[in-house]
Amino acid sequence: MVMLAATSVAILSVMALALARALQADTVYDRILGVNMFGTKTVLFIAVMGFLSGRPDFLDIAIVYALINFIGMIAVLRFFEYTAADDKQHQNTTKEEQ
């Protein structure tokens, strides 16, 4: 039981580091990576807490959270992919007009 409590503390500290990385990142993709890592560690933390409390239904919640995290990251990356392409096309159009 002590080992699982130590694991929970370690996961929380890694989550804090991932959040710090997301907040202090230089580029958008580094921020996305930090938020994705935070979400992944949250899934792991929910699973460990479910095991510690003896409630296996927390694993279902962790799986649903992982699916939401995955779909959300795909949506955010697609958004930035298309906005970056639009910005590039807008810059090319502006250069041609000059």
Tab-separated table of C-alpha atoms in Angstrom:
chain	number	residue	atom	x	y	z
A	1	MET	CA	0.000	0.000	0.000
A	2	VAL	CA	2.889	2.343	0.741
A	3	MET	CA	4.335	1.656	-2.677
A	4	LEU	CA	1.088	2.652	-4.386
A	5	ALA	CA	0.937	5.860	-2.354
A	6	ALA	CA	4.507	6.640	-3.417
A	7	THR	CA	3.494	5.940	-7.006
A	8	SER	CA	0.628	8.419	-6.681
A	9	VAL	CA	2.984	11.096	-5.388
A	10	ALA	CA	5.405	10.406	-8.245
A	11	ILE	CA	2.609	10.653	-10.818
A	12	LEU	CA	1.438	13.949	-9.309
A	13	SER	CA	4.951	15.375	-9.484
A	14	VAL	CA	5.297	14.327	-13.134
A	15	MET	CA	1.903	15.919	-13.822
A	16	ALA	CA	3.179	19.173	-12.301
A	17	LEU	CA	6.266	19.032	-14.515
A	18	ALA	CA	4.124	18.386	-17.595
A	19	LEU	CA	1.928	21.354	-16.739
A	20	ALA	CA	5.007	23.535	-16.255
A	21	ARG	CA	6.271	22.430	-19.656
A	22	ALA	CA	2.946	23.290	-21.241
A	23	LEU	CA	2.904	26.751	-19.668
A	24	GLN	CA	6.529	27.653	-20.443
A	25	ALA	CA	6.845	26.201	-23.941
A	26	ASP	CA	8.011	28.333	-26.841
A	27	THR	CA	5.951	26.849	-29.655
A	28	VAL	CA	2.359	25.729	-29.938
A	29	TYR	CA	3.379	22.138	-30.592
A	30	ASP	CA	5.461	22.021	-27.392
A	31	ARG	CA	2.431	23.267	-25.468
A	32	ILE	CA	0.254	20.610	-27.078
A	33	LEU	CA	2.814	17.960	-26.145
A	34	GLY	CA	2.808	19.148	-22.519
A	35	VAL	CA	-0.980	19.102	-22.313
A	36	ASN	CA	-1.094	15.646	-23.908
A	37	MET	CA	1.447	14.351	-21.409
A	38	PHE	CA	-0.605	15.868	-18.576
A	39	GLY	CA	-3.719	14.093	-19.860
A	40	THR	CA	-1.909	10.787	-20.137
A	41	LYS	CA	-0.599	11.049	-16.581
A	42	THR	CA	-4.107	11.954	-15.419
A	43	VAL	CA	-5.386	8.681	-16.873
A	44	LEU	CA	-2.650	6.814	-15.041
A	45	PHE	CA	-3.426	8.665	-11.807
A	46	ILE	CA	-7.149	7.852	-12.046
A	47	ALA	CA	-6.305	4.175	-12.567
A	48	VAL	CA	-3.945	4.104	-9.567
A	49	MET	CA	-6.471	5.895	-7.369
A	50	GLY	CA	-9.130	3.398	-8.377
A	51	PHE	CA	-6.813	0.562	-7.409
A	52	LEU	CA	-5.941	2.232	-4.092
A	53	SER	CA	-9.579	2.796	-3.170
A	54	GLY	CA	-10.632	-0.686	-4.291
A	55	ARG	CA	-13.037	0.633	-6.912
A	56	PRO	CA	-12.392	-1.026	-10.272
A	57	ASP	CA	-15.010	1.171	-11.952
A	58	PHE	CA	-12.423	3.981	-11.943
A	59	LEU	CA	-10.689	2.074	-14.742
A	60	ASP	CA	-13.723	2.653	-16.947
A	61	ILE	CA	-13.526	6.366	-16.189
A	62	ALA	CA	-9.805	6.339	-16.994
A	63	ILE	CA	-10.421	4.650	-20.355
A	64	VAL	CA	-13.127	7.159	-21.279
A	65	TYR	CA	-10.830	10.020	-20.257
A	66	ALA	CA	-8.042	8.552	-22.407
A	67	LEU	CA	-10.357	8.389	-25.433
A	68	ILE	CA	-11.483	11.981	-24.888
A	69	ASN	CA	-7.849	13.056	-24.519
A	70	PHE	CA	-6.894	11.296	-27.760
A	71	ILE	CA	-9.781	12.703	-29.786
A	72	GLY	CA	-9.190	16.162	-28.339
A	73	MET	CA	-5.509	16.107	-29.301
A	74	ILE	CA	-6.348	15.010	-32.838
A	75	ALA	CA	-8.874	17.849	-33.119
A	76	VAL	CA	-6.434	20.458	-31.803
A	77	LEU	CA	-3.643	19.278	-34.097
A	78	ARG	CA	-5.968	19.328	-37.113
A	79	PHE	CA	-7.049	22.857	-36.193
A	80	PHE	CA	-3.473	24.099	-36.014
A	81	GLU	CA	-2.567	22.236	-39.195
A	82	TYR	CA	-5.285	24.000	-41.166
A	83	THR	CA	-4.725	27.417	-39.600
A	84	ALA	CA	-0.998	27.154	-40.358
A	85	ALA	CA	-1.803	26.264	-43.982
A	86	ASP	CA	-4.215	29.209	-44.219
A	87	ASP	CA	-1.610	31.579	-42.765
A	88	LYS	CA	0.974	30.343	-45.254
A	89	GLN	CA	-1.449	30.787	-48.161
A	90	HIS	CA	-2.324	34.286	-46.933
A	91	GLN	CA	1.366	35.220	-46.750
A	92	ASN	CA	1.962	33.957	-50.305
A	93	THR	CA	-1.018	35.970	-51.580
A	94	THR	CA	0.250	39.088	-49.842
A	95	LYS	CA	3.728	38.673	-51.364
A	96	GLU	CA	2.249	38.292	-54.863
A	97	GLU	CA	0.217	41.502	-54.480
A	98	GLN	CA	3.287	43.521	-53.576
